[in-house]
Amino acid sequence: AQVGGPPATPTGRRRALLIGIGYFGTAAELPWSVGDVQTMRAVLARVGFAPEWTLCLTDDQQDPRYMPTQRNIIAGLRWLAHSTAPGDALFFHFSGHGGEERDHDANHADGEATDDALVPCDVQQSGQVTENQVHELLLRPLPVGVRVTATVDCCLPCSFLELPYVCDPSRGWIEDAY
């Protein structure tokens, strides 16, 4: 996906993927993550994101299709990017634990490189969802002119989406140094 260029004419199509993982009943419990998704869903509804185009994956319910497993997160990322067009607006939110794992694709002469990663509820069985996976599934397929807004609330100082620019609160948009 390219960054920049003239703004696309808004299509009005909006889609959101909201993920909240509380890891309930474990030593890693995060009791506010599911509430974050509920809050984000309400805010997005107020700005025109229809409920039928907002996919919520949370670990506080019983339907396995909506549990934030590695498989469902990957499927959700594919769904979010599918059939987009210039002028579409996408929103991605993750509230849960972040992790790191060795980046097997990196070619760094200065030592071993790591990827930031999202920790799904089934991490012990299926593994993490790396920043490389998120970039390949969500961003690379997008045509120029699709707007993506992402909030990642986890314990890592993520440059998570591997974008060339990040927003620094004191300096505005700056080139990512990582």
Tab-separated table of N, CA and C in Angstrom:
chain	number	residue	atom	x	y	z
A	1	ALA	N	0.838	-1.180	0.000
A	1	ALA	CA	0.000	0.000	0.000
A	1	ALA	C	0.884	1.244	0.000
A	2	GLN	N	0.463	2.240	-0.731
A	2	GLN	CA	1.194	3.493	-0.777
A	2	GLN	C	0.680	4.446	0.281
A	3	VAL	N	1.548	5.387	0.661
A	3	VAL	CA	1.176	6.438	1.588
A	3	VAL	C	1.241	7.747	0.832
A	4	GLY	N	0.271	8.600	1.049
A	4	GLY	CA	0.298	9.915	0.438
A	4	GLY	C	-0.564	9.982	-0.804
A	5	GLY	N	-0.320	11.011	-1.598
A	5	GLY	CA	-1.119	11.238	-2.787
A	5	GLY	C	-2.314	12.098	-2.446
A	6	PRO	N	-3.051	12.501	-3.477
A	6	PRO	CA	-4.227	13.327	-3.216
A	6	PRO	C	-5.288	12.526	-2.475
A	7	PRO	N	-6.065	13.211	-1.625
A	7	PRO	CA	-7.105	12.491	-0.892
A	7	PRO	C	-8.150	11.921	-1.847
A	8	ALA	N	-8.630	10.744	-1.535
A	8	ALA	CA	-9.678	10.115	-2.336
A	8	ALA	C	-11.029	10.687	-1.945
A	9	THR	N	-11.960	10.656	-2.872
A	9	THR	CA	-13.319	11.077	-2.578
A	9	THR	C	-13.948	10.051	-1.652
A	10	PRO	N	-14.458	10.474	-0.495
A	10	PRO	CA	-15.047	9.508	0.443
A	10	PRO	C	-16.200	8.735	-0.195
A	11	THR	N	-16.216	7.421	0.000
A	11	THR	CA	-17.289	6.576	-0.523
A	11	THR	C	-18.427	6.428	0.467
A	12	GLY	N	-18.147	6.700	1.732
A	12	GLY	CA	-19.137	6.465	2.767
A	12	GLY	C	-19.086	5.054	3.328
A	13	ARG	N	-18.323	4.165	2.667
A	13	ARG	CA	-18.194	2.793	3.178
A	13	ARG	C	-17.223	2.785	4.346
A	14	ARG	N	-17.686	2.226	5.461
A	14	ARG	CA	-16.869	2.164	6.672
A	14	ARG	C	-16.961	0.756	7.240
A	15	ARG	N	-15.825	0.275	7.719
A	15	ARG	CA	-15.760	-1.070	8.285
A	15	ARG	C	-14.786	-1.033	9.455
A	16	ALA	N	-15.088	-1.798	10.517
A	16	ALA	CA	-14.224	-1.798	11.698
A	16	ALA	C	-14.029	-3.218	12.221
A	17	LEU	N	-12.811	-3.464	12.721
A	17	LEU	CA	-12.474	-4.690	13.439
A	17	LEU	C	-12.004	-4.276	14.825
A	18	LEU	N	-12.742	-4.716	15.842
A	18	LEU	CA	-12.439	-4.362	17.231
A	18	LEU	C	-12.146	-5.637	18.008
A	19	ILE	N	-10.978	-5.689	18.649
A	19	ILE	CA	-10.550	-6.878	19.368
A	19	ILE	C	-10.242	-6.496	20.808
A	20	GLY	N	-10.872	-7.211	21.748
A	20	GLY	CA	-10.608	-6.995	23.165
A	20	GLY	C	-10.434	-8.332	23.857
A	21	ILE	N	-9.284	-8.511	24.498
A	21	ILE	CA	-8.993	-9.789	25.131
A	21	ILE	C	-8.706	-9.566	26.609
A	22	GLY	N	-9.552	-10.149	27.459
A	22	GLY	CA	-9.410	-10.010	28.901
A	22	GLY	C	-8.601	-11.120	29.553
A	23	TYR	N	-8.360	-12.207	28.822
A	23	TYR	CA	-7.597	-13.357	29.358
A	23	TYR	C	-8.156	-13.755	30.728
A	24	PHE	N	-9.480	-13.806	30.814
A	24	PHE	CA	-10.160	-14.032	32.089
A	24	PHE	C	-9.757	-15.360	32.712
A	25	GLY	N	-9.573	-15.342	34.036
A	25	GLY	CA	-9.220	-16.535	34.783
A	25	GLY	C	-7.758	-16.922	34.697
A	26	THR	N	-6.925	-16.018	34.156
A	26	THR	CA	-5.487	-16.289	34.072
A	26	THR	C	-4.726	-15.236	34.870
A	27	ALA	N	-3.451	-15.488	35.088
A	27	ALA	CA	-2.601	-14.509	35.777
A	27	ALA	C	-2.395	-13.257	34.926
A	28	ALA	N	-2.696	-13.344	33.629
A	28	ALA	CA	-2.512	-12.221	32.702
A	28	ALA	C	-3.795	-11.424	32.474
A	29	GLU	N	-4.778	-11.575	33.351
A	29	GLU	CA	-6.087	-10.953	33.145
A	29	GLU	C	-5.997	-9.437	32.963
A	30	LEU	N	-6.762	-8.951	31.984
A	30	LEU	CA	-6.896	-7.515	31.706
A	30	LEU	C	-8.389	-7.189	31.719
A	31	PRO	N	-8.939	-6.795	32.846
A	31	PRO	CA	-10.394	-6.666	32.974
A	31	PRO	C	-11.022	-5.554	32.137
A	32	TRP	N	-10.272	-4.623	31.622
A	32	TRP	CA	-10.847	-3.479	30.903
A	32	TRP	C	-10.888	-3.669	29.385
A	33	SER	N	-10.219	-4.659	28.845
A	33	SER	CA	-10.094	-4.789	27.391
A	33	SER	C	-11.428	-4.963	26.672
A	34	VAL	N	-12.310	-5.783	27.209
A	34	VAL	CA	-13.617	-5.981	26.591
A	34	VAL	C	-14.428	-4.687	26.664
A	35	GLY	N	-14.334	-3.971	27.767
A	35	GLY	CA	-15.002	-2.671	27.888
A	35	GLY	C	-14.480	-1.669	26.876
A	36	ASP	N	-13.189	-1.732	26.565
A	36	ASP	CA	-12.622	-0.854	25.528
A	36	ASP	C	-13.325	-1.076	24.192
A	37	VAL	N	-13.583	-2.342	23.861
A	37	VAL	CA	-14.265	-2.650	22.600
A	37	VAL	C	-15.680	-2.095	22.618
A	38	GLN	N	-16.385	-2.246	23.726
A	38	GLN	CA	-17.748	-1.718	23.822
A	38	GLN	C	-17.754	-0.196	23.659
A	39	THR	N	-16.775	0.472	24.273
A	39	THR	CA	-16.671	1.931	24.150
A	39	THR	C	-16.357	2.335	22.713
A	40	MET	N	-15.401	1.653	22.092
A	40	MET	CA	-15.033	1.983	20.705
A	40	MET	C	-16.207	1.750	19.758
A	41	ARG	N	-16.942	0.668	19.975
A	41	ARG	CA	-18.097	0.379	19.119
A	41	ARG	C	-19.123	1.504	19.210
A	42	ALA	N	-19.378	1.998	20.416
A	42	ALA	CA	-20.342	3.086	20.598
A	42	ALA	C	-19.855	4.372	19.931
A	43	VAL	N	-18.582	4.683	20.083
A	43	VAL	CA	-18.024	5.885	19.455
A	43	VAL	C	-18.095	5.775	17.933
A	44	LEU	N	-17.708	4.627	17.401
A	44	LEU	CA	-17.740	4.443	15.949
A	44	LEU	C	-19.160	4.523	15.402
A	45	ALA	N	-20.131	4.015	16.132
A	45	ALA	CA	-21.529	4.110	15.698
A	45	ALA	C	-21.959	5.567	15.577
A	46	ARG	N	-21.475	6.402	16.495
A	46	ARG	CA	-21.826	7.837	16.449
A	46	ARG	C	-21.238	8.544	15.246
A	47	VAL	N	-20.145	8.006	14.674
A	47	VAL	CA	-19.517	8.664	13.519
A	47	VAL	C	-19.758	7.889	12.222
A	48	GLY	N	-20.789	7.037	12.220
A	48	GLY	CA	-21.240	6.448	10.971
A	48	GLY	C	-20.788	5.033	10.649
A	49	PHE	N	-20.178	4.330	11.595
A	49	PHE	CA	-19.829	2.929	11.361
A	49	PHE	C	-21.030	2.078	11.743
A	50	ALA	N	-21.654	1.448	10.767
A	50	ALA	CA	-22.856	0.650	11.013
A	50	ALA	C	-22.517	-0.610	11.807
A	51	PRO	N	-23.384	-1.014	12.720
A	51	PRO	CA	-23.121	-2.225	13.512
A	51	PRO	C	-22.871	-3.465	12.656
A	52	GLU	N	-23.559	-3.587	11.524
A	52	GLU	CA	-23.371	-4.765	10.680
A	52	GLU	C	-22.022	-4.784	9.959
A	53	TRP	N	-21.302	-3.670	9.987
A	53	TRP	CA	-19.966	-3.587	9.389
A	53	TRP	C	-18.897	-3.385	10.461
A	54	THR	N	-19.236	-3.706	11.702
A	54	THR	CA	-18.295	-3.634	12.819
A	54	THR	C	-18.178	-5.031	13.421
A	55	LEU	N	-17.020	-5.648	13.236
A	55	LEU	CA	-16.766	-6.990	13.743
A	55	LEU	C	-16.049	-6.890	15.084
A	56	CYS	N	-16.658	-7.474	16.114
A	56	CYS	CA	-16.081	-7.452	17.462
A	56	CYS	C	-15.671	-8.862	17.865
A	57	LEU	N	-14.409	-9.010	18.224
A	57	LEU	CA	-13.883	-10.269	18.743
A	57	LEU	C	-13.514	-10.036	20.200
A	58	THR	N	-14.243	-10.697	21.110
A	58	THR	CA	-13.972	-10.554	22.539
A	58	THR	C	-14.061	-11.920	23.210
A	59	ASP	N	-13.337	-12.076	24.302
A	59	ASP	CA	-13.323	-13.373	24.984
A	59	ASP	C	-14.290	-13.439	26.167
A	60	ASP	N	-15.334	-12.616	26.142
A	60	ASP	CA	-16.336	-12.647	27.213
A	60	ASP	C	-17.634	-13.297	26.759
A	61	GLN	N	-17.650	-13.925	25.608
A	61	GLN	CA	-18.868	-14.544	25.094
A	61	GLN	C	-18.571	-15.977	24.666
A	62	GLN	N	-19.603	-16.727	24.306
A	62	GLN	CA	-19.467	-18.166	24.067
A	62	GLN	C	-19.379	-18.561	22.601
A	63	ASP	N	-19.760	-17.694	21.681
A	63	ASP	CA	-19.766	-18.056	20.269
A	63	ASP	C	-18.328	-18.146	19.752
A	64	PRO	N	-17.863	-19.342	19.356
A	64	PRO	CA	-16.468	-19.490	18.933
A	64	PRO	C	-16.106	-18.661	17.700
A	65	ARG	N	-17.095	-18.238	16.905
A	65	ARG	CA	-16.810	-17.415	15.720
A	65	ARG	C	-16.328	-16.015	16.091
A	66	TYR	N	-16.637	-15.587	17.327
A	66	TYR	CA	-16.299	-14.231	17.743
A	66	TYR	C	-15.288	-14.189	18.884
A	67	MET	N	-14.656	-15.317	19.159
A	67	MET	CA	-13.563	-15.353	20.140
A	67	MET	C	-12.292	-14.820	19.463
A	68	PRO	N	-11.459	-14.076	20.185
A	68	PRO	CA	-10.241	-13.505	19.594
A	68	PRO	C	-9.090	-14.527	19.540
A	69	THR	N	-9.330	-15.611	18.823
A	69	THR	CA	-8.286	-16.608	18.595
A	69	THR	C	-7.365	-16.123	17.483
A	70	GLN	N	-6.224	-16.753	17.361
A	70	GLN	CA	-5.317	-16.378	16.279
A	70	GLN	C	-6.025	-16.516	14.931
A	71	ARG	N	-6.713	-17.617	14.742
A	71	ARG	CA	-7.408	-17.859	13.470
A	71	ARG	C	-8.468	-16.785	13.192
A	72	ASN	N	-9.273	-16.435	14.202
A	72	ASN	CA	-10.320	-15.433	14.003
A	72	ASN	C	-9.748	-14.033	13.802
A	73	ILE	N	-8.648	-13.710	14.471
A	73	ILE	CA	-8.010	-12.400	14.259
A	73	ILE	C	-7.500	-12.309	12.826
A	74	ILE	N	-6.849	-13.351	12.342
A	74	ILE	CA	-6.351	-13.354	10.960
A	74	ILE	C	-7.511	-13.255	9.973
A	75	ALA	N	-8.585	-14.003	10.216
A	75	ALA	CA	-9.767	-13.915	9.353
A	75	ALA	C	-10.377	-12.514	9.405
A	76	GLY	N	-10.396	-11.907	10.593
A	76	GLY	CA	-10.924	-10.550	10.736
A	76	GLY	C	-10.105	-9.522	9.973
A	77	LEU	N	-8.792	-9.665	9.984
A	77	LEU	CA	-7.933	-8.755	9.228
A	77	LEU	C	-8.197	-8.884	7.725
A	78	ARG	N	-8.350	-10.126	7.265
A	78	ARG	CA	-8.674	-10.344	5.839
A	78	ARG	C	-10.020	-9.719	5.492
A	79	TRP	N	-11.024	-9.914	6.371
A	79	TRP	CA	-12.349	-9.345	6.145
A	79	TRP	C	-12.282	-7.822	6.066
A	80	LEU	N	-11.498	-7.219	6.951
A	80	LEU	CA	-11.414	-5.757	6.996
A	80	LEU	C	-10.863	-5.185	5.687
A	81	ALA	N	-9.881	-5.856	5.109
A	81	ALA	CA	-9.245	-5.356	3.886
A	81	ALA	C	-9.952	-5.782	2.602
A	82	HIS	N	-10.847	-6.753	2.682
A	82	HIS	CA	-11.472	-7.334	1.491
A	82	HIS	C	-12.376	-6.344	0.755
A	83	SER	N	-12.220	-6.296	-0.540
A	83	SER	CA	-13.087	-5.508	-1.436
A	83	SER	C	-13.155	-4.034	-1.069
A	84	THR	N	-12.029	-3.473	-0.680
A	84	THR	CA	-12.011	-2.037	-0.381
A	84	THR	C	-11.745	-1.244	-1.659
A	85	ALA	N	-12.099	0.020	-1.598
A	85	ALA	CA	-11.922	0.920	-2.735
A	85	ALA	C	-11.449	2.271	-2.223
A	86	PRO	N	-10.785	3.045	-3.090
A	86	PRO	CA	-10.374	4.389	-2.666
A	86	PRO	C	-11.560	5.159	-2.090
A	87	GLY	N	-11.328	5.806	-0.955
A	87	GLY	CA	-12.376	6.565	-0.276
A	87	GLY	C	-13.019	5.814	0.873
A	88	ASP	N	-12.760	4.496	0.985
A	88	ASP	CA	-13.276	3.726	2.116
A	88	ASP	C	-12.511	4.096	3.383
A	89	ALA	N	-13.161	3.911	4.520
A	89	ALA	CA	-12.543	4.178	5.822
A	89	ALA	C	-12.585	2.894	6.648
A	90	LEU	N	-11.416	2.483	7.137
A	90	LEU	CA	-11.302	1.286	7.974
A	90	LEU	C	-10.804	1.681	9.349
A	91	PHE	N	-11.258	0.930	10.349
A	91	PHE	CA	-10.820	1.173	11.720
A	91	PHE	C	-10.426	-0.161	12.335
A	92	PHE	N	-9.233	-0.196	12.938
A	92	PHE	CA	-8.740	-1.388	13.613
A	92	PHE	C	-8.409	-1.023	15.048
A	93	HIS	N	-8.922	-1.828	15.989
A	93	HIS	CA	-8.629	-1.605	17.410
A	93	HIS	C	-8.247	-2.927	18.055
A	94	PHE	N	-7.176	-2.892	18.845
A	94	PHE	CA	-6.765	-4.045	19.636
A	94	PHE	C	-6.514	-3.588	21.061
A	95	SER	N	-7.136	-4.281	22.022
A	95	SER	CA	-6.877	-4.054	23.431
A	95	SER	C	-6.587	-5.414	24.049
A	96	GLY	N	-5.344	-5.607	24.450
A	96	GLY	CA	-4.916	-6.881	25.010
A	96	GLY	C	-3.415	-6.857	25.219
A	97	HIS	N	-2.839	-8.032	25.377
A	97	HIS	CA	-1.399	-8.110	25.582
A	97	HIS	C	-0.664	-8.068	24.245
A	98	GLY	N	0.502	-7.440	24.288
A	98	GLY	CA	1.412	-7.469	23.160
A	98	GLY	C	2.590	-8.350	23.513
A	99	GLY	N	3.257	-8.842	22.513
A	99	GLY	CA	4.431	-9.679	22.726
A	99	GLY	C	5.463	-9.412	21.661
A	100	GLU	N	6.493	-10.192	21.698
A	100	GLU	CA	7.543	-10.114	20.681
A	100	GLU	C	7.927	-11.532	20.295
A	101	GLU	N	8.380	-11.678	19.067
A	101	GLU	CA	8.960	-12.943	18.651
A	101	GLU	C	10.014	-12.665	17.592
A	102	ARG	N	10.885	-13.615	17.422
A	102	ARG	CA	11.987	-13.468	16.473
A	102	ARG	C	11.428	-13.263	15.072
A	103	ASP	N	11.993	-12.292	14.368
A	103	ASP	CA	11.607	-12.005	12.989
A	103	ASP	C	12.506	-12.822	12.074
A	104	HIS	N	11.969	-13.902	11.555
A	104	HIS	CA	12.749	-14.797	10.710
A	104	HIS	C	13.002	-14.210	9.323
A	105	ASP	N	12.249	-13.189	8.946
A	105	ASP	CA	12.403	-12.577	7.628
A	105	ASP	C	13.390	-11.426	7.624
A	106	ALA	N	13.814	-10.980	8.797
A	106	ALA	CA	14.688	-9.802	8.892
A	106	ALA	C	16.109	-10.156	8.474
A	107	ASN	N	16.772	-9.169	7.931
A	107	ASN	CA	18.169	-9.316	7.523
A	107	ASN	C	18.949	-8.192	8.191
A	108	HIS	N	19.179	-8.337	9.494
A	108	HIS	CA	19.857	-7.301	10.262
A	108	HIS	C	21.268	-7.761	10.612
A	109	ALA	N	22.255	-6.996	10.182
A	109	ALA	CA	23.645	-7.333	10.466
A	109	ALA	C	23.994	-7.090	11.934
A	110	ASP	N	23.191	-6.251	12.613
A	110	ASP	CA	23.510	-5.886	13.991
A	110	ASP	C	22.893	-6.835	15.021
A	111	GLY	N	22.442	-8.001	14.593
A	111	GLY	CA	21.925	-8.956	15.561
A	111	GLY	C	20.532	-9.422	15.218
A	112	GLU	N	19.933	-10.108	16.168
A	112	GLU	CA	18.615	-10.695	15.974
A	112	GLU	C	17.537	-9.619	16.033
A	113	ALA	N	16.606	-9.686	15.096
A	113	ALA	CA	15.502	-8.743	15.059
A	113	ALA	C	14.249	-9.410	15.594
A	114	THR	N	13.360	-8.614	16.166
A	114	THR	CA	12.096	-9.130	16.670
A	114	THR	C	10.931	-8.403	16.024
A	115	ASP	N	9.804	-9.075	16.005
A	115	ASP	CA	8.544	-8.493	15.579
A	115	ASP	C	7.690	-8.253	16.810
A	116	ASP	N	7.014	-7.119	16.846
A	116	ASP	CA	5.966	-6.937	17.836
A	116	ASP	C	4.820	-7.855	17.425
A	117	ALA	N	4.003	-8.251	18.382
A	117	ALA	CA	2.925	-9.181	18.069
A	117	ALA	C	1.730	-8.958	18.987
A	118	LEU	N	0.557	-9.334	18.487
A	118	LEU	CA	-0.665	-9.355	19.277
A	118	LEU	C	-0.760	-10.740	19.908
A	119	VAL	N	-1.237	-10.801	21.147
A	119	VAL	CA	-1.351	-12.069	21.859
A	119	VAL	C	-2.828	-12.477	21.875
A	120	PRO	N	-3.218	-13.451	21.029
A	120	PRO	CA	-4.610	-13.901	21.020
A	120	PRO	C	-4.937	-14.732	22.250
A	121	CYS	N	-6.208	-15.027	22.446
A	121	CYS	CA	-6.617	-15.779	23.638
A	121	CYS	C	-6.122	-17.218	23.614
A	122	ASP	N	-5.785	-17.742	22.441
A	122	ASP	CA	-5.285	-19.120	22.329
A	122	ASP	C	-3.791	-19.158	22.005
A	123	VAL	N	-3.049	-18.186	22.501
A	123	VAL	CA	-1.627	-18.066	22.166
A	123	VAL	C	-0.843	-19.337	22.480
A	124	GLN	N	-1.182	-20.024	23.543
A	124	GLN	CA	-0.448	-21.237	23.931
A	124	GLN	C	-0.588	-22.333	22.871
A	125	GLN	N	-1.727	-22.394	22.214
A	125	GLN	CA	-1.959	-23.419	21.201
A	125	GLN	C	-1.575	-22.966	19.794
A	126	SER	N	-1.805	-21.708	19.476
A	126	SER	CA	-1.700	-21.255	18.088
A	126	SER	C	-0.608	-20.235	17.817
A	127	GLY	N	-0.067	-19.596	18.856
A	127	GLY	CA	0.956	-18.580	18.657
A	127	GLY	C	0.368	-17.192	18.535
A	128	GLN	N	1.247	-16.241	18.281
A	128	GLN	CA	0.892	-14.824	18.219
A	128	GLN	C	0.528	-14.417	16.787
A	129	VAL	N	0.074	-13.180	16.644
A	129	VAL	CA	-0.163	-12.562	15.346
A	129	VAL	C	0.858	-11.440	15.236
A	130	THR	N	1.830	-11.592	14.355
A	130	THR	CA	2.940	-10.640	14.289
A	130	THR	C	2.582	-9.386	13.497
A	131	GLU	N	3.403	-8.364	13.706
A	131	GLU	CA	3.221	-7.125	12.955
A	131	GLU	C	3.377	-7.376	11.461
A	132	ASN	N	4.242	-8.306	11.077
A	132	ASN	CA	4.381	-8.633	9.655
A	132	ASN	C	3.083	-9.214	9.105
A	133	GLN	N	2.436	-10.078	9.883
A	133	GLN	CA	1.161	-10.643	9.444
A	133	GLN	C	0.097	-9.559	9.313
A	134	VAL	N	0.011	-8.673	10.290
A	134	VAL	CA	-0.977	-7.589	10.228
A	134	VAL	C	-0.725	-6.725	8.999
A	135	HIS	N	0.530	-6.390	8.749
A	135	HIS	CA	0.859	-5.562	7.587
A	135	HIS	C	0.459	-6.266	6.285
A	136	GLU	N	0.817	-7.542	6.164
A	136	GLU	CA	0.525	-8.285	4.937
A	136	GLU	C	-0.972	-8.504	4.728
A	137	LEU	N	-1.714	-8.747	5.788
A	137	LEU	CA	-3.140	-9.057	5.665
A	137	LEU	C	-4.026	-7.822	5.584
A	138	LEU	N	-3.649	-6.772	6.307
A	138	LEU	CA	-4.507	-5.592	6.374
A	138	LEU	C	-4.056	-4.464	5.451
A	139	LEU	N	-2.770	-4.169	5.426
A	139	LEU	CA	-2.325	-2.969	4.710
A	139	LEU	C	-1.883	-3.216	3.271
A	140	ARG	N	-1.099	-4.237	3.035
A	140	ARG	CA	-0.571	-4.457	1.692
A	140	ARG	C	-1.669	-4.595	0.638
A	141	PRO	N	-2.802	-5.257	0.921
A	141	PRO	CA	-3.819	-5.416	-0.127
A	141	PRO	C	-4.611	-4.139	-0.456
A	142	LEU	N	-4.476	-3.095	0.341
A	142	LEU	CA	-5.334	-1.921	0.170
A	142	LEU	C	-4.939	-1.087	-1.037
A	143	PRO	N	-5.933	-0.629	-1.786
A	143	PRO	CA	-5.629	0.319	-2.862
A	143	PRO	C	-5.322	1.702	-2.276
A	144	VAL	N	-4.619	2.502	-3.047
A	144	VAL	CA	-4.335	3.880	-2.644
A	144	VAL	C	-5.661	4.598	-2.407
A	145	GLY	N	-5.739	5.378	-1.339
A	145	GLY	CA	-6.934	6.160	-1.055
A	145	GLY	C	-7.846	5.572	-0.005
A	146	VAL	N	-7.512	4.378	0.519
A	146	VAL	CA	-8.268	3.818	1.628
A	146	VAL	C	-7.652	4.364	2.909
A	147	ARG	N	-8.485	4.900	3.779
A	147	ARG	CA	-7.993	5.457	5.041
A	147	ARG	C	-8.104	4.405	6.136
A	148	VAL	N	-7.008	4.194	6.847
A	148	VAL	CA	-6.982	3.247	7.959
A	148	VAL	C	-6.629	4.014	9.226
A	149	THR	N	-7.456	3.839	10.243
A	149	THR	CA	-7.162	4.354	11.569
A	149	THR	C	-7.003	3.150	12.474
A	150	ALA	N	-5.941	3.148	13.273
A	150	ALA	CA	-5.690	2.010	14.157
A	150	ALA	C	-5.330	2.500	15.548
A	151	THR	N	-5.882	1.814	16.543
A	151	THR	CA	-5.471	2.019	17.926
A	151	THR	C	-5.062	0.657	18.469
A	152	VAL	N	-3.855	0.600	19.003
A	152	VAL	CA	-3.326	-0.640	19.562
A	152	VAL	C	-2.962	-0.337	21.007
A	153	ASP	N	-3.760	-0.881	21.925
A	153	ASP	CA	-3.580	-0.636	23.355
A	153	ASP	C	-2.977	-1.891	23.976
A	154	CYS	N	-1.658	-1.912	24.014
A	154	CYS	CA	-0.955	-3.041	24.628
A	154	CYS	C	0.353	-2.521	25.218
A	155	CYS	N	1.102	-3.414	25.821
A	155	CYS	CA	2.246	-3.005	26.629
A	155	CYS	C	3.528	-2.734	25.837
A	156	LEU	N	3.481	-2.778	24.524
A	156	LEU	CA	4.684	-2.519	23.739
A	156	LEU	C	4.627	-1.136	23.114
A	157	PRO	N	5.779	-0.501	22.921
A	157	PRO	CA	5.802	0.789	22.216
A	157	PRO	C	5.747	0.551	20.722
A	158	CYS	N	4.643	0.009	20.278
A	158	CYS	CA	4.517	-0.515	18.922
A	158	CYS	C	4.665	0.537	17.836
A	159	SER	N	5.453	0.198	16.852
A	159	SER	CA	5.344	0.811	15.532
A	159	SER	C	4.620	-0.244	14.715
A	160	PHE	N	3.561	-0.768	15.306
A	160	PHE	CA	2.976	-2.049	15.003
A	160	PHE	C	2.598	-2.280	13.558
A	161	LEU	N	2.079	-1.334	12.872
A	161	LEU	CA	1.610	-1.577	11.515
A	161	LEU	C	2.706	-1.429	10.473
A	162	GLU	N	3.910	-1.160	10.906
A	162	GLU	CA	5.060	-0.996	10.010
A	162	GLU	C	4.776	0.040	8.920
A	163	LEU	N	4.290	1.182	9.357
A	163	LEU	CA	4.021	2.285	8.445
A	163	LEU	C	5.227	3.208	8.389
A	164	PRO	N	5.387	3.926	7.284
A	164	PRO	CA	6.544	4.815	7.187
A	164	PRO	C	6.447	6.056	8.073
A	165	TYR	N	5.238	6.391	8.536
A	165	TYR	CA	5.051	7.562	9.384
A	165	TYR	C	4.260	7.182	10.620
A	166	VAL	N	4.569	7.843	11.736
A	166	VAL	CA	3.829	7.670	12.978
A	166	VAL	C	3.473	9.057	13.508
A	167	CYS	N	2.448	9.104	14.335
A	167	CYS	CA	2.037	10.382	14.915
A	167	CYS	C	2.650	10.524	16.299
A	168	ASP	N	3.498	11.523	16.459
A	168	ASP	CA	4.098	11.836	17.746
A	168	ASP	C	3.284	12.992	18.336
A	169	PRO	N	2.750	12.843	19.552
A	169	PRO	CA	1.880	13.889	20.109
A	169	PRO	C	2.517	15.272	20.162
A	170	SER	N	3.832	15.340	20.318
A	170	SER	CA	4.469	16.652	20.419
A	170	SER	C	4.987	17.178	19.081
A	171	ARG	N	5.187	16.286	18.097
A	171	ARG	CA	5.772	16.720	16.823
A	171	ARG	C	4.888	16.486	15.611
A	172	GLY	N	3.749	15.832	15.785
A	172	GLY	CA	2.882	15.544	14.641
A	172	GLY	C	3.376	14.323	13.885
A	173	TRP	N	3.103	14.279	12.586
A	173	TRP	CA	3.494	13.134	11.759
A	173	TRP	C	4.978	13.182	11.479
A	174	ILE	N	5.666	12.114	11.844
A	174	ILE	CA	7.126	12.034	11.626
A	174	ILE	C	7.465	10.696	10.991
A	175	GLU	N	8.612	10.658	10.326
A	175	GLU	CA	9.066	9.402	9.724
A	175	GLU	C	9.425	8.420	10.840
A	176	ASP	N	8.983	7.185	10.688
A	176	ASP	CA	9.248	6.162	11.701
A	176	ASP	C	10.714	5.777	11.641
A	177	ALA	N	11.390	5.833	12.775
A	177	ALA	CA	12.832	5.554	12.836
A	177	ALA	C	13.143	4.078	12.956
A	178	TYR	N	12.141	3.229	13.139
A	178	TYR	CA	12.402	1.802	13.366
A	178	TYR	C	12.500	1.027	12.104
